[in-house]
Amino acid sequence: MQKKWWQKEVIYQIYPKSFYDSNNDGIGDIKGITEKLDYLQSLGITMIWICPIYKSPMADNGYDISDYYQLNPEFGEMKDLDELIEKAKEKGIKTVLDLVINHTSDEHPWFQDLLQNPDSKYKDYYILKPGKNGQPPNNWRSVFGGSVWEPLPNTDQYYFHSFAVKQPDLNWENKQVRDELYKMVIYWLEKGLAGFRVDAITFIKKDQAYEDLPPDGVDGLGKCTIKARNQVGIADFLHELQEEVFSKYDCVTIGEAPGVPYEQYGDFIGENGYFSMIFDFRYADLDVASGSEWFKRVDWNVLDLKNLIFTSQMEIQKAGWGANFLENHDQNRSISKYIKEEENRNFYSATMLGAMFFFLRGTPFIYQGQEIGMTNFTRKSIEEFDDISSIDQYYRSMNEGFTAEEALHFINLRSRDNSRTPFHWNENEYGGFSKAKPWLGMNENYNSINVEQQEKDPDSILNFYRKMIQTRQSGEASECLIYGDIEPILTEHPVIMAYKRKWNGKKVVCYFNFSAENQHVEIDQNHYTVLLNNYKEEIPSNQEMVLKPYQALILLQKEERHHG
Ligand code: NOJ
Ligand code: CA
């Protein structure tokens, strides 16, 4: 694969509502991000991805856009964004925004017009179908629960929504819709953005027969993803988007593309693929039978995690380039998910996990708070949740026969609110996020996990992340860690994850102990120098090496000597 500029980036994901509140109204904002640019620069990251800040009634925290050209006033004004992009650029940080083009808000003027005007020209902008005998057109279940169909008032028609009722899907079959969207994307790219993270993009094509699905729940509905995600014909839309828009700019495009089989990865991320890179969620969803059914818990072990990650890495390596992540705004916190026993959630396991994902082949994404080891926050009642999908999963779990207590347990484990709690800047009230009560309850542990404290401690998770980023970006094995091929090793080992990266004769070997016990590995120390280690002790120079509990070790193989 030819080198691309975006392969070098380290991307930091910002959930603006929870990052930093500059005007003390309890809601994070754009100026808040600008004020924290020094912090971001000190981390060593090179790009920020900001979750949606467009005008929105915030039913899904901004993934429901009512005006693509305006910002939500609670986040700030256009001049604030221009200032942020400019100042970030001065610090060597590029900016990527979220692009939500599968659906709009029901408060978007297009949708409002069709609600009010029987002859609206926007009727064909959305997906409308007549009901069947007073029932919705079919039995598909939306991602956030209930039917994908909602009655259109005063008509016999229903409109389609893959996600929440307030997120009607746009009709991508209509070229006018696509053209409107392309125009908008170009407007934003002209503003100087580095690119986009493209939301829910595999949902834009639906199976046009709209036939019933075999029910898979007590609600009599079937998961819409079977017929509304990555359907035959999507290639034409994605190809057009790439041809008419993305290819005209030297931009990075990061597809949120769930439901793509590995055989199709070449089309998505190959040399002429639709996107620069896509996220693969298979390993992140290893604890549930499907990402959208949290009550179907799956027990897993380290070998399962290794297999999922390595399969993903090898498939992506064959096809193109990947977007690696441990956390995001839809996932629970990684230390709470991947380190099962609470007593083992500490500096070592947090940094081991961090390094394990960070040195995989692909562009790494760090989600706000991950770099200080923020954790899940267990809530005691359903009233404490904001996330619409948590609320749906709660009631659905009970409909499926679980008790209220069990239902609460499931959503506490997976809730998207786990990663959306306000950022911990210091140990002051509200973690220094705001002087006013934040829009979402703080995680109570902000006085023990926060930036200020970790800044002072050279051995903090935060400072480990800095070293880790520096090792990839500018260390002696930088090229190898960025562009090198990946090769899994010790694949059968039950608790050690290990892989090699190789580039132009250079070799880096990475070991991660996923257990709380010492583990022995055969390796000759004399052949390696240590690039990164989350323990301070020197590595003894003998044949057998002991990996300490949750140790992460990144070793550079010494250049081979040729004997004459
Ligand atoms: C994926 C986004 O990451 C998520 O937060 C959102 O709810 C859905 N897409 C719908 O836009
Ligand atoms: Ca604010």
Coordinates of N, CA and C and ligand atoms in Angstrom, one line a residue, residues 20-29 74, ligand 2:
Y20 N -15.2 20.2 27.9 CA -14.9 21.3 28.8 C -16.0 22.4 28.6
D21 N -16.5 22.9 29.7 CA -17.6 23.9 29.6 C -17.0 25.3 29.9
S22 N -16.9 26.1 28.8 CA -16.2 27.4 29.0 C -17.0 28.5 29.6
N23 N -18.4 28.3 29.5 CA -19.2 29.4 30.0 C -20.1 29.0 31.1
N24 N -19.8 27.9 31.7 CA -20.4 27.4 32.9 C -22.0 27.3 32.9
D25 N -22.4 26.7 31.8 CA -23.9 26.4 31.7 C -24.1 24.9 31.9
G26 N -23.0 24.2 32.2 CA -23.2 22.7 32.5 C -23.0 21.9 31.2
I27 N -22.8 22.6 30.1 CA -22.6 21.8 28.8 C -21.3 22.2 28.1
G28 N -20.5 21.2 27.8 CA -19.3 21.4 27.1 C -19.5 22.2 25.8
D29 N -18.5 22.9 25.3 CA -18.7 23.7 24.1 C -17.4 23.8 23.3
E74 N -25.8 26.0 21.9 CA -25.2 25.6 23.2 C -23.7 25.2 23.0
Ligands
CA2 CA -21.1 25.7 27.9

